[in-house]
Amino acid sequence: MTQPTASHFVNGAYLEDGQGAAIDSIFPATGAPVARVHSATQAVIEAALAAADAAQPAWAALTGTERGRILRRAADLIRQRNRELSILETMDTGKPLQETLVADATSGADALEYFGGIAASLGGEHLQLGADFVYTKREPLGVCVGIGAWNYPTQIACWKAAPALACGNTMVFKPSETTPLCALKLAEILHEAGAPPGVFNVVQGAGAVGAALIGDDRVAKVSLTGSVPTGRKVYGAAAAGLKHATLELGGKSPMIVFDDADLEDAVSGAILGNFYSTGQICSNGTRVFVHKRIKAAFLERLTARLAKAKIGDPLDETVSFGPMVSEAQLNIVLGYIASGIEEGARLITGGKRLDRPGYFLAPTVFAEVTDEMTIAREEIFGPVLSVLDFEDEAEVIARANATPYGLSAGVFTNDLRRGHRVIARLEAGTCWINSYNLTPVEAPFGGVKHSGIGRENGKAAIEHYSQLKTVYVGMGPVDAPF
Ligand code: NAD
């Protein structure tokens, strides 16, 4: 595995400044340090913003075809180096290599390929108004700031960089301080693919570095993936500068399993929506509403399937369930498990830290969870599935919507009309019928209510990284009142 050679990537090259506070990347399966980087100092922040600002006009002046070619070349390089990048992602996050080989660098490559492909066809429209006419031009916003969470460091960097760069913006990206390494490899690859210096820069640091970036006058937009409290701060800072903002925030999403559902598929959906990436996924369906008539069968199949999870060294490709990202996150989740037990939920399986090095937690299932329990209301962000009983369609819709969040929702049923009827009434931005947590780059992704503003992926993302200029062209004499 080739590690990044310095903390930051600015103006087309690695950059170090040992004055910044040390940030260690820890391999969560052992607790051993993988690498040490330094938080960006004021000098590094300034260098990154200046580079992005200087590079932006020339980058925007390239044709979409030229920009797209660079993005697509980067996608090819990522695919060629998928194994190496996946190992780094596994070291940074603890997610099993079995997953990272198929879900992380590859989904980042998909985004670069997709937005590289549409860069050449971005444009405005022509409106004929008698002899006069209007045309609109799609213009970039300028310098964009991307701020990432720690659960999908490569994917998040690519989901932000690809549409931003396709539209002619440049970017300064700040990864999560918990997973600093993977975004640096993206910067390296983009520049190897031909992106001019300054087009994509990476600086390290925690919230203060993110805040300094957003607050700079040269920055036109921020895209954050993170928690709701951080989203509030970032949105406030963007508002103060009247800047564009995309916010991909947390969730407490419902998954509703009707009694006519295919039971095995519903259990698969619940596993994907609660235990993939050790449960550290924003769109997880953590409130699993199961119809009373099939609850016993559902729990039996779920526990039987969970027993097949192979927990262990995430670098072993046969392992399907890895550690949590950090001790801090593990302790937060253990706190929620304790509250579930204390508030009267029935612990079906798991619930304990595993007796081995690293931050391993057994996949955990609670049943008889009620709407007012803490574990049914707050985002846990770990491998904890709550089963809630229901009997009536209208009742379950009301309960599913009784949350400030609105990222995702899922319905399992074999009744075609019910599937669409129920999804139509669920307050969520990203929904699934008879599947869960599939997020192809072609499909817009994002939340409603407190779960976010704006959309990533799909053509919708273009709206959030560009703006229209309207040009009215007068073809006749100018008619003035005096
Ligand atoms: P977090 O909110 O603690 O941090 C997210 C990022 O924001 C980090 O890079 C952090 O350094 C930065 N940050 C913190 N304070 C800041 C400030 N004042 N100004 C600017 N930047 C600041 O989140 P996390 O713990 O890294 O990630 C977990 C959260 O992310 C969960 O809530 C999860 O649901 C959410 N998430 C959402 C999505 C999505 O697409 N909707 C995807 C993944 C994770």
Short mmCIF file of C-alpha atoms and ligand atoms in Angstrom, two decimals:
data_model
loop_
_atom_site.label_atom_id
_atom_site.label_comp_id
_atom_site.label_asym_id
_atom_site.label_seq_id
_atom_site.Cartn_x
_atom_site.Cartn_y
_atom_site.Cartn_z
CA MET A 1 0.00 0.00 0.00
CA THR A 2 1.47 3.35 -1.01
CA GLN A 3 0.61 5.89 1.61
CA PRO A 4 0.25 9.60 0.96
CA THR A 5 3.65 11.23 1.40
CA ALA A 6 2.56 14.36 3.28
CA SER A 7 -0.41 15.85 5.13
CA HIS A 8 -1.88 18.13 2.48
CA PHE A 9 -2.13 18.30 -1.29
CA VAL A 10 -2.04 21.88 -2.52
CA ASN A 11 -1.44 23.38 -5.96
CA GLY A 12 -0.64 20.05 -7.56
CA ALA A 13 1.83 18.72 -4.98
CA TYR A 14 2.08 17.27 -1.52
CA LEU A 15 2.68 19.86 1.16
CA GLU A 16 3.83 19.48 4.76
CA ASP A 17 3.72 21.92 7.63
CA GLY A 18 4.76 20.27 10.88
CA GLN A 19 3.56 23.33 12.85
CA GLY A 20 0.00 22.02 12.69
CA ALA A 21 -1.36 19.79 15.46
CA ALA A 22 -0.70 16.08 14.90
CA ILE A 23 -3.61 13.90 13.74
CA ASP A 24 -3.09 10.13 13.85
CA SER A 25 -4.87 7.76 11.52
CA ILE A 26 -5.57 4.62 13.55
CA PHE A 27 -6.24 1.11 12.18
CA PRO A 28 -9.48 0.38 14.03
CA ALA A 29 -8.93 -3.38 14.02
CA THR A 30 -5.88 -3.07 16.27
CA GLY A 31 -5.74 0.48 17.56
CA ALA A 32 -2.27 0.83 15.99
CA PRO A 33 -1.36 4.09 14.25
CA VAL A 34 -1.22 3.88 10.45
CA ALA A 35 0.02 7.37 9.71
CA ARG A 36 0.41 10.81 11.26
CA VAL A 37 -0.65 13.96 9.48
CA HIS A 38 -0.73 17.55 10.67
CA SER A 39 -3.67 19.87 10.82
CA ALA A 40 -3.54 22.72 8.33
CA THR A 41 -1.99 25.89 9.66
CA GLN A 42 -3.22 29.29 8.54
CA ALA A 43 -0.42 29.25 5.93
CA VAL A 44 -1.62 25.94 4.47
CA ILE A 45 -5.25 27.09 4.39
CA GLU A 46 -4.20 30.26 2.62
CA ALA A 47 -2.05 28.35 0.11
CA ALA A 48 -4.93 25.99 -0.71
CA LEU A 49 -7.51 28.75 -1.15
CA ALA A 50 -5.12 30.86 -3.21
CA ALA A 51 -4.30 27.87 -5.45
CA ALA A 52 -7.97 27.00 -5.97
CA ASP A 53 -8.84 30.61 -6.67
CA ALA A 54 -6.00 31.07 -9.15
CA ALA A 55 -6.73 27.81 -10.99
CA GLN A 56 -10.46 28.30 -11.38
CA PRO A 57 -10.75 30.65 -14.41
CA ALA A 58 -8.48 28.54 -16.64
CA TRP A 59 -10.17 25.33 -15.51
CA ALA A 60 -13.58 26.79 -16.32
CA ALA A 61 -12.29 28.00 -19.70
CA LEU A 62 -11.52 24.44 -20.83
CA THR A 63 -14.29 22.78 -22.81
CA GLY A 64 -16.50 20.35 -20.95
CA THR A 65 -15.01 17.59 -23.10
CA GLU A 66 -11.52 18.47 -21.90
CA ARG A 67 -12.53 18.59 -18.24
CA GLY A 68 -14.54 15.41 -18.62
CA ARG A 69 -11.62 13.57 -20.20
CA ILE A 70 -9.49 14.28 -17.12
CA LEU A 71 -12.22 13.07 -14.77
CA ARG A 72 -12.74 9.90 -16.80
CA ARG A 73 -9.00 9.24 -16.89
CA ALA A 74 -8.96 9.60 -13.08
CA ALA A 75 -11.81 7.06 -12.92
CA ASP A 76 -9.73 4.60 -14.94
CA LEU A 77 -6.69 5.11 -12.69
CA ILE A 78 -8.84 4.54 -9.60
CA ARG A 79 -10.16 1.29 -11.06
CA GLN A 80 -6.64 0.14 -11.96
CA ARG A 81 -5.52 0.83 -8.38
CA ASN A 82 -8.70 -0.33 -6.71
CA ARG A 83 -7.02 -2.92 -4.49
CA GLU A 84 -4.35 -0.55 -3.22
CA LEU A 85 -6.92 2.19 -2.57
CA SER A 86 -9.28 -0.27 -0.91
CA ILE A 87 -6.57 -1.43 1.47
CA LEU A 88 -5.89 2.19 2.42
CA GLU A 89 -9.62 2.78 2.95
CA THR A 90 -9.78 -0.34 5.13
CA MET A 91 -6.78 0.83 7.18
CA ASP A 92 -8.32 4.30 7.59
CA THR A 93 -11.88 3.19 8.44
CA GLY A 94 -11.72 -0.46 9.54
CA LYS A 95 -14.35 -1.43 6.98
CA PRO A 96 -13.84 -4.96 5.63
CA LEU A 97 -11.76 -5.22 2.46
CA GLN A 98 -14.57 -7.42 1.15
CA GLU A 99 -16.65 -4.22 1.14
CA THR A 100 -14.11 -1.58 0.25
CA LEU A 101 -13.07 -3.53 -2.87
CA VAL A 102 -16.57 -3.13 -4.30
CA ALA A 103 -18.13 -0.07 -2.64
CA ASP A 104 -15.62 2.71 -2.05
CA ALA A 105 -12.98 3.57 -4.66
CA THR A 106 -15.21 1.93 -7.28
CA SER A 107 -18.20 4.14 -6.42
CA GLY A 108 -15.85 7.14 -6.48
CA ALA A 109 -14.72 6.07 -9.96
CA ASP A 110 -18.39 5.80 -10.99
CA ALA A 111 -18.92 9.44 -9.97
CA LEU A 112 -15.85 10.64 -11.89
CA GLU A 113 -16.95 8.66 -14.93
CA TYR A 114 -20.57 9.83 -14.75
CA PHE A 115 -19.83 13.54 -14.28
CA GLY A 116 -16.90 13.31 -16.68
CA GLY A 117 -19.37 11.95 -19.20
CA ILE A 118 -21.92 14.73 -18.84
CA ALA A 119 -19.43 17.63 -18.53
CA ALA A 120 -19.46 18.16 -22.29
CA SER A 121 -23.24 18.43 -22.54
CA LEU A 122 -23.84 20.95 -19.77
CA GLY A 123 -25.46 24.05 -21.14
CA GLY A 124 -28.32 26.49 -20.99
CA GLU A 125 -31.32 27.13 -23.20
CA HIS A 126 -32.45 29.46 -25.95
CA LEU A 127 -35.78 31.30 -25.69
CA GLN A 128 -37.07 33.10 -28.77
CA LEU A 129 -39.10 36.26 -27.91
CA GLY A 130 -40.26 37.61 -31.26
CA ALA A 131 -37.14 38.98 -32.92
CA ASP A 132 -35.38 39.30 -29.59
CA PHE A 133 -34.12 36.28 -27.75
CA VAL A 134 -32.75 35.12 -24.45
CA TYR A 135 -30.12 32.54 -23.81
CA THR A 136 -28.95 31.10 -20.55
CA LYS A 137 -25.44 29.92 -19.78
CA ARG A 138 -24.54 27.44 -17.07
CA GLU A 139 -21.61 28.91 -15.19
CA PRO A 140 -19.51 27.49 -12.36
CA LEU A 141 -19.85 28.91 -8.83
CA GLY A 142 -16.09 29.37 -8.31
CA VAL A 143 -14.10 27.91 -5.43
CA CYS A 144 -16.03 25.19 -3.59
CA VAL A 145 -15.22 23.71 -0.19
CA GLY A 146 -15.93 20.03 0.43
CA ILE A 147 -16.05 18.69 3.99
CA GLY A 148 -16.25 14.95 4.60
CA ALA A 149 -17.42 12.50 7.27
CA TRP A 150 -15.32 9.48 8.22
CA ASN A 151 -17.51 6.62 7.04
CA TYR A 152 -16.90 6.84 3.26
CA PRO A 153 -13.75 8.95 2.88
CA THR A 154 -13.04 8.11 -0.78
CA GLN A 155 -16.64 8.07 -1.95
CA ILE A 156 -17.51 11.36 -0.25
CA ALA A 157 -14.46 13.11 -1.75
CA CYS A 158 -15.39 11.82 -5.23
CA TRP A 159 -19.12 12.56 -4.91
CA LYS A 160 -18.20 16.19 -4.21
CA ALA A 161 -15.16 16.62 -6.49
CA ALA A 162 -16.65 15.02 -9.61
CA PRO A 163 -19.70 17.29 -10.13
CA ALA A 164 -17.83 20.36 -8.84
CA LEU A 165 -14.95 19.90 -11.27
CA ALA A 166 -17.22 18.86 -14.17
CA CYS A 167 -18.99 22.24 -13.85
CA GLY A 168 -15.71 24.20 -13.93
CA ASN A 169 -15.32 24.85 -10.20
CA THR A 170 -12.18 24.15 -8.21
CA MET A 171 -12.25 22.61 -4.75
CA VAL A 172 -10.54 22.61 -1.40
CA PHE A 173 -11.52 19.40 0.36
CA LYS A 174 -11.16 18.77 4.08
CA PRO A 175 -11.52 15.12 5.05
CA SER A 176 -12.71 14.06 8.47
CA GLU A 177 -9.89 14.21 11.02
CA THR A 178 -10.68 10.54 11.80
CA THR A 179 -9.92 9.35 8.23
CA PRO A 180 -7.39 11.74 6.68
CA LEU A 181 -5.66 9.53 4.10
CA CYS A 182 -7.92 8.55 1.19
CA ALA A 183 -8.77 12.02 -0.16
CA LEU A 184 -5.03 12.64 -0.64
CA LYS A 185 -4.88 9.69 -3.00
CA LEU A 186 -7.78 11.15 -4.99
CA ALA A 187 -5.88 14.44 -5.31
CA GLU A 188 -2.78 12.56 -6.46
CA ILE A 189 -4.77 10.63 -9.07
CA LEU A 190 -6.67 13.64 -10.37
CA HIS A 191 -3.39 15.43 -10.99
CA GLU A 192 -1.85 12.37 -12.60
CA ALA A 193 -4.93 12.30 -14.86
CA GLY A 194 -4.19 15.85 -15.97
CA ALA A 195 -6.03 18.17 -13.58
CA PRO A 196 -4.00 21.40 -13.46
CA PRO A 197 -2.42 22.42 -10.12
CA GLY A 198 -4.93 24.00 -7.75
CA VAL A 199 -8.03 22.37 -9.24
CA PHE A 200 -8.41 19.88 -6.37
CA ASN A 201 -6.66 20.50 -3.06
CA VAL A 202 -6.82 18.62 0.23
CA VAL A 203 -6.13 20.11 3.65
CA GLN A 204 -6.33 18.32 6.99
CA GLY A 205 -7.91 19.37 10.23
CA ALA A 206 -10.96 19.31 12.44
CA GLY A 207 -13.94 21.66 12.55
CA ALA A 208 -11.92 24.85 12.96
CA VAL A 209 -10.14 24.28 9.64
CA GLY A 210 -13.50 23.61 7.96
CA ALA A 211 -14.91 26.80 9.47
CA ALA A 212 -11.90 28.84 8.32
CA LEU A 213 -12.37 27.59 4.77
CA ILE A 214 -16.10 28.37 4.66
CA GLY A 215 -15.54 31.83 6.12
CA ASP A 216 -13.14 32.92 3.39
CA ASP A 217 -14.47 35.45 0.89
CA ARG A 218 -13.03 33.56 -2.08
CA VAL A 219 -15.28 30.58 -1.36
CA ALA A 220 -18.62 30.42 -3.18
CA LYS A 221 -20.02 27.15 -1.92
CA VAL A 222 -19.70 24.49 0.75
CA SER A 223 -20.78 20.88 0.54
CA LEU A 224 -20.77 19.06 3.88
CA THR A 225 -21.33 15.43 4.74
CA GLY A 226 -21.70 15.18 8.48
CA SER A 227 -24.01 15.30 11.47
CA VAL A 228 -27.00 17.59 11.99
CA PRO A 229 -25.28 19.76 14.66
CA THR A 230 -22.34 20.36 12.30
CA GLY A 231 -24.80 20.99 9.47
CA ARG A 232 -26.41 23.77 11.49
CA LYS A 233 -23.04 25.47 12.04
CA VAL A 234 -21.96 25.09 8.43
CA TYR A 235 -25.30 26.32 7.09
CA GLY A 236 -25.08 29.31 9.44
CA ALA A 237 -21.57 30.15 8.27
CA ALA A 238 -22.61 29.78 4.63
CA ALA A 239 -25.65 32.00 5.24
CA ALA A 240 -23.47 34.69 6.83
CA GLY A 241 -21.48 34.87 3.60
CA LEU A 242 -24.54 34.28 1.36
CA LYS A 243 -22.88 31.16 -0.02
CA HIS A 244 -24.37 28.08 -1.61
CA ALA A 245 -24.60 25.02 0.63
CA THR A 246 -25.26 21.34 0.13
CA LEU A 247 -25.78 19.45 3.38
CA GLU A 248 -25.79 15.65 3.58
CA LEU A 249 -26.60 15.00 7.22
CA GLY A 250 -27.77 12.29 9.57
CA GLY A 251 -30.87 10.16 9.69
CA LYS A 252 -33.11 7.83 11.67
CA SER A 253 -34.71 6.21 8.70
CA PRO A 254 -37.67 3.82 8.78
CA MET A 255 -37.79 0.49 7.00
CA ILE A 256 -41.30 -0.95 6.89
CA VAL A 257 -41.80 -4.68 6.42
CA PHE A 258 -45.40 -5.61 5.59
CA ASP A 259 -46.72 -9.10 6.25
CA ASP A 260 -46.88 -9.90 2.52
CA ALA A 261 -43.17 -9.11 1.98
CA ASP A 262 -40.68 -11.68 0.83
CA LEU A 263 -39.22 -12.46 4.24
CA GLU A 264 -35.72 -13.38 3.07
CA ASP A 265 -35.46 -10.18 0.99
CA ALA A 266 -36.70 -8.09 3.91
CA VAL A 267 -34.09 -9.65 6.19
CA SER A 268 -31.41 -8.98 3.53
CA GLY A 269 -32.59 -5.36 3.35
CA ALA A 270 -32.43 -5.04 7.14
CA ILE A 271 -28.89 -6.45 7.14
CA LEU A 272 -27.75 -4.10 4.36
CA GLY A 273 -29.50 -1.20 6.05
CA ASN A 274 -28.04 -1.79 9.53
CA PHE A 275 -24.81 -3.79 9.43
CA TYR A 276 -22.98 -2.94 6.19
CA SER A 277 -19.96 -0.77 7.08
CA THR A 278 -20.55 -1.88 10.69
CA GLY A 279 -23.74 0.16 10.69
CA GLN A 280 -21.94 3.45 10.04
CA ILE A 281 -24.09 4.66 7.15
CA CYS A 282 -26.23 7.79 7.23
CA SER A 283 -29.10 6.31 5.20
CA ASN A 284 -29.46 3.20 7.37
CA GLY A 285 -32.99 1.98 8.09
CA THR A 286 -32.44 1.73 11.81
CA ARG A 287 -36.12 1.73 12.77
CA VAL A 288 -37.35 -1.55 11.30
CA PHE A 289 -41.15 -1.59 11.59
CA VAL A 290 -42.21 -5.22 11.23
CA HIS A 291 -45.86 -6.31 10.94
CA LYS A 292 -46.87 -8.19 14.09
CA ARG A 293 -47.96 -11.26 12.15
CA ILE A 294 -44.44 -11.91 10.80
CA LYS A 295 -42.35 -10.49 13.63
CA ALA A 296 -41.38 -13.85 15.15
CA ALA A 297 -40.38 -15.29 11.78
CA PHE A 298 -38.49 -12.11 10.90
CA LEU A 299 -36.49 -12.14 14.13
CA GLU A 300 -35.73 -15.82 13.77
CA ARG A 301 -34.38 -15.41 10.22
CA LEU A 302 -32.51 -12.24 11.15
CA THR A 303 -30.68 -13.85 14.08
CA ALA A 304 -29.90 -16.95 12.00
CA ARG A 305 -28.44 -14.80 9.23
CA LEU A 306 -26.46 -12.61 11.69
CA ALA A 307 -24.82 -15.71 13.10
CA LYS A 308 -23.21 -16.12 9.68
CA ALA A 309 -21.45 -12.74 9.86
CA LYS A 310 -17.72 -13.30 9.94
CA ILE A 311 -16.22 -10.82 12.37
CA GLY A 312 -12.48 -10.28 12.36
CA ASP A 313 -9.48 -8.68 10.67
CA PRO A 314 -11.00 -6.44 8.00
CA LEU A 315 -7.96 -7.04 5.75
CA ASP A 316 -8.97 -10.72 5.52
CA GLU A 317 -11.24 -10.84 2.49
CA THR A 318 -13.46 -13.54 3.97
CA VAL A 319 -14.39 -11.22 6.88
CA SER A 320 -17.77 -9.54 6.42
CA PHE A 321 -18.04 -7.41 9.58
CA GLY A 322 -15.28 -5.15 10.87
CA PRO A 323 -14.65 -2.89 13.86
CA MET A 324 -16.17 0.52 14.48
CA VAL A 325 -14.13 3.44 13.19
CA SER A 326 -12.85 4.61 16.59
CA GLU A 327 -12.99 4.01 20.30
CA ALA A 328 -14.97 7.24 20.69
CA GLN A 329 -17.65 6.06 18.27
CA LEU A 330 -17.71 2.62 19.91
CA ASN A 331 -18.34 4.23 23.29
CA ILE A 332 -21.16 6.38 21.90
CA VAL A 333 -22.84 3.26 20.53
CA LEU A 334 -22.32 1.31 23.78
CA GLY A 335 -24.05 4.19 25.56
CA TYR A 336 -27.06 3.83 23.26
CA ILE A 337 -27.15 0.06 23.85
CA ALA A 338 -27.18 0.66 27.61
CA SER A 339 -30.05 3.13 27.19
CA GLY A 340 -32.00 0.60 25.10
CA ILE A 341 -31.69 -2.00 27.84
CA GLU A 342 -32.51 0.52 30.57
CA GLU A 343 -35.59 1.80 28.77
CA GLY A 344 -37.00 -1.70 28.38
CA ALA A 345 -36.15 -2.86 24.85
CA ARG A 346 -35.49 -6.59 24.52
CA LEU A 347 -31.90 -7.36 23.50
CA ILE A 348 -32.11 -10.19 20.97
CA THR A 349 -28.45 -10.51 20.09
CA GLY A 350 -25.11 -8.69 20.45
CA GLY A 351 -24.90 -5.65 22.68
CA LYS A 352 -21.29 -6.12 23.75
CA ARG A 353 -17.80 -5.03 22.87
CA LEU A 354 -15.84 -8.07 21.71
CA ASP A 355 -12.95 -9.25 23.81
CA ARG A 356 -10.17 -8.60 21.32
CA PRO A 357 -7.95 -5.69 20.32
CA GLY A 358 -9.56 -2.97 18.25
CA TYR A 359 -13.01 -1.42 18.38
CA PHE A 360 -15.21 -4.43 17.72
CA LEU A 361 -18.87 -4.49 18.68
CA ALA A 362 -21.16 -7.46 18.08
CA PRO A 363 -24.01 -6.82 15.62
CA THR A 364 -26.89 -5.85 17.88
CA VAL A 365 -30.65 -6.32 17.53
CA PHE A 366 -33.32 -4.97 19.85
CA ALA A 367 -37.00 -5.99 19.67
CA GLU A 368 -40.07 -4.49 21.38
CA VAL A 369 -38.62 -1.05 20.76
CA THR A 370 -41.19 1.71 21.18
CA ASP A 371 -41.29 5.10 19.49
CA GLU A 372 -40.32 7.14 22.55
CA MET A 373 -37.18 5.15 23.44
CA THR A 374 -33.88 6.97 22.90
CA ILE A 375 -32.65 4.25 20.51
CA ALA A 376 -35.74 4.85 18.32
CA ARG A 377 -35.31 8.64 18.27
CA GLU A 378 -31.59 9.39 18.00
CA GLU A 379 -29.09 8.51 15.31
CA ILE A 380 -26.79 5.83 16.77
CA PHE A 381 -24.41 5.42 13.81
CA GLY A 382 -23.38 1.88 14.65
CA PRO A 383 -24.52 -1.72 14.17
CA VAL A 384 -27.72 -1.50 16.21
CA LEU A 385 -31.03 -2.52 14.65
CA SER A 386 -34.31 -1.76 16.39
CA VAL A 387 -37.45 -3.76 15.59
CA LEU A 388 -40.72 -1.94 16.24
CA ASP A 389 -44.11 -3.67 15.93
CA PHE A 390 -47.02 -2.39 13.86
CA GLU A 391 -50.36 -3.61 12.55
CA ASP A 392 -51.93 -0.88 10.47
CA GLU A 393 -50.66 0.95 7.36
CA ALA A 394 -51.82 4.45 8.34
CA GLU A 395 -50.42 3.98 11.85
CA VAL A 396 -46.99 2.91 10.63
CA ILE A 397 -46.75 5.80 8.16
CA ALA A 398 -47.50 8.32 10.91
CA ARG A 399 -44.96 6.72 13.24
CA ALA A 400 -42.32 6.46 10.50
CA ASN A 401 -42.68 10.20 9.83
CA ALA A 402 -42.60 11.23 13.50
CA THR A 403 -38.92 12.25 13.41
CA PRO A 404 -37.08 15.45 12.60
CA TYR A 405 -34.93 13.47 10.15
CA GLY A 406 -35.86 12.61 6.56
CA LEU A 407 -32.90 11.08 4.80
CA SER A 408 -34.21 7.70 3.66
CA ALA A 409 -37.05 5.20 3.89
CA GLY A 410 -37.72 1.69 2.70
CA VAL A 411 -40.80 -0.48 2.19
CA PHE A 412 -40.88 -4.23 1.74
CA THR A 413 -44.15 -5.56 0.31
CA ASN A 414 -45.32 -7.64 -2.62
CA ASP A 415 -48.39 -5.43 -3.05
CA LEU A 416 -47.42 -3.12 -5.91
CA ARG A 417 -49.96 -0.44 -5.08
CA ARG A 418 -49.15 -0.45 -1.39
CA GLY A 419 -45.44 -0.09 -2.08
CA HIS A 420 -45.91 3.10 -4.10
CA ARG A 421 -48.75 4.43 -1.91
CA VAL A 422 -46.69 4.14 1.28
CA ILE A 423 -43.46 5.49 -0.22
CA ALA A 424 -45.40 8.50 -1.53
CA ARG A 425 -46.39 9.40 2.02
CA LEU A 426 -43.01 8.88 3.70
CA GLU A 427 -41.08 12.07 4.41
CA ALA A 428 -37.67 11.12 3.05
CA GLY A 429 -35.41 12.16 0.20
CA THR A 430 -34.02 8.79 -0.83
CA CYS A 431 -36.35 5.77 -0.81
CA TRP A 432 -36.35 2.11 -1.73
CA ILE A 433 -39.10 -0.39 -2.46
CA ASN A 434 -37.98 -4.00 -1.99
CA SER A 435 -34.31 -3.06 -1.73
CA TYR A 436 -32.22 -0.93 0.59
CA ASN A 437 -29.12 1.32 0.59
CA LEU A 438 -28.34 1.07 -3.10
CA THR A 439 -27.05 4.49 -4.16
CA PRO A 440 -25.99 4.43 -7.81
CA VAL A 441 -24.39 7.65 -9.07
CA GLU A 442 -27.17 8.07 -11.65
CA ALA A 443 -29.77 8.58 -8.89
CA PRO A 444 -30.01 11.83 -6.89
CA PHE A 445 -29.18 11.28 -3.21
CA GLY A 446 -30.08 13.49 -0.26
CA GLY A 447 -32.45 14.23 2.55
CA VAL A 448 -35.44 16.33 3.55
CA LYS A 449 -36.29 17.91 6.93
CA HIS A 450 -33.19 17.98 9.18
CA SER A 451 -31.34 15.43 7.05
CA GLY A 452 -30.13 17.89 4.48
CA ILE A 453 -30.37 20.48 1.79
CA GLY A 454 -29.64 19.85 -1.87
CA ARG A 455 -28.77 16.65 -3.69
CA GLU A 456 -25.64 14.80 -4.63
CA ASN A 457 -25.34 12.52 -7.67
CA GLY A 458 -27.46 12.36 -10.79
CA LYS A 459 -28.15 15.36 -12.97
CA ALA A 460 -29.57 17.05 -9.86
CA ALA A 461 -26.04 17.61 -8.53
CA ILE A 462 -25.27 19.87 -11.48
CA GLU A 463 -27.86 22.36 -10.19
CA HIS A 464 -25.91 22.59 -6.95
CA TYR A 465 -22.51 23.24 -8.52
CA SER A 466 -23.48 25.77 -11.18
CA GLN A 467 -25.62 28.81 -11.70
CA LEU A 468 -27.44 30.25 -14.70
CA LYS A 469 -26.58 33.48 -16.39
CA THR A 470 -29.48 34.95 -18.39
CA VAL A 471 -28.63 37.03 -21.44
CA TYR A 472 -31.36 39.06 -23.17
CA VAL A 473 -30.42 40.03 -26.73
CA GLY A 474 -32.27 42.99 -28.25
CA MET A 475 -32.46 42.78 -32.07
CA GLY A 476 -34.47 45.97 -32.77
CA PRO A 477 -34.57 49.64 -31.78
CA VAL A 478 -34.52 50.31 -28.03
CA ASP A 479 -37.90 51.67 -26.88
CA ALA A 480 -37.39 54.16 -23.96
CA PRO A 481 -40.11 56.34 -22.30
CA PHE A 482 -38.27 59.64 -22.86
P1 NAD B 1 -19.32 15.44 12.05
O1 NAD B 1 -20.49 16.30 11.85
O2 NAD B 1 -18.74 15.31 13.40
O3 NAD B 1 -18.11 15.92 11.12
C1 NAD B 1 -18.27 16.03 9.72
C2 NAD B 1 -17.19 16.93 9.16
O4 NAD B 1 -17.45 18.28 9.53
C3 NAD B 1 -15.78 16.62 9.67
O5 NAD B 1 -14.87 16.74 8.60
C4 NAD B 1 -15.55 17.71 10.71
O6 NAD B 1 -14.20 18.02 10.90
C5 NAD B 1 -16.28 18.87 10.07
N1 NAD B 1 -16.71 19.93 10.97
C6 NAD B 1 -17.05 19.84 12.28
N2 NAD B 1 -17.41 21.05 12.75
C7 NAD B 1 -17.30 21.93 11.74
C8 NAD B 1 -17.54 23.33 11.60
N3 NAD B 1 -17.97 24.07 12.61
N4 NAD B 1 -17.33 23.90 10.38
C9 NAD B 1 -16.91 23.16 9.34
N5 NAD B 1 -16.66 21.84 9.42
C10 NAD B 1 -16.86 21.22 10.60
O7 NAD B 1 -19.73 14.01 11.45
P2 NAD B 1 -18.92 12.64 11.49
O8 NAD B 1 -18.93 12.13 12.89
O9 NAD B 1 -17.61 12.80 10.80
O10 NAD B 1 -19.83 11.73 10.56
C11 NAD B 1 -20.98 11.09 11.01
C12 NAD B 1 -22.21 11.88 10.65
O11 NAD B 1 -22.22 12.13 9.25
C13 NAD B 1 -23.49 11.14 10.94
O12 NAD B 1 -24.43 12.01 11.49
C14 NAD B 1 -23.93 10.66 9.58
O13 NAD B 1 -25.30 10.42 9.47
C15 NAD B 1 -23.47 11.77 8.71
N6 NAD B 1 -23.33 11.31 7.32
C16 NAD B 1 -24.22 11.74 6.38
C17 NAD B 1 -24.13 11.27 5.08
C18 NAD B 1 -25.10 11.73 4.01
O14 NAD B 1 -24.78 11.62 2.84
N7 NAD B 1 -26.27 12.22 4.35
C19 NAD B 1 -23.12 10.38 4.74
C20 NAD B 1 -22.22 9.97 5.72
C21 NAD B 1 -22.33 10.44 7.01
#
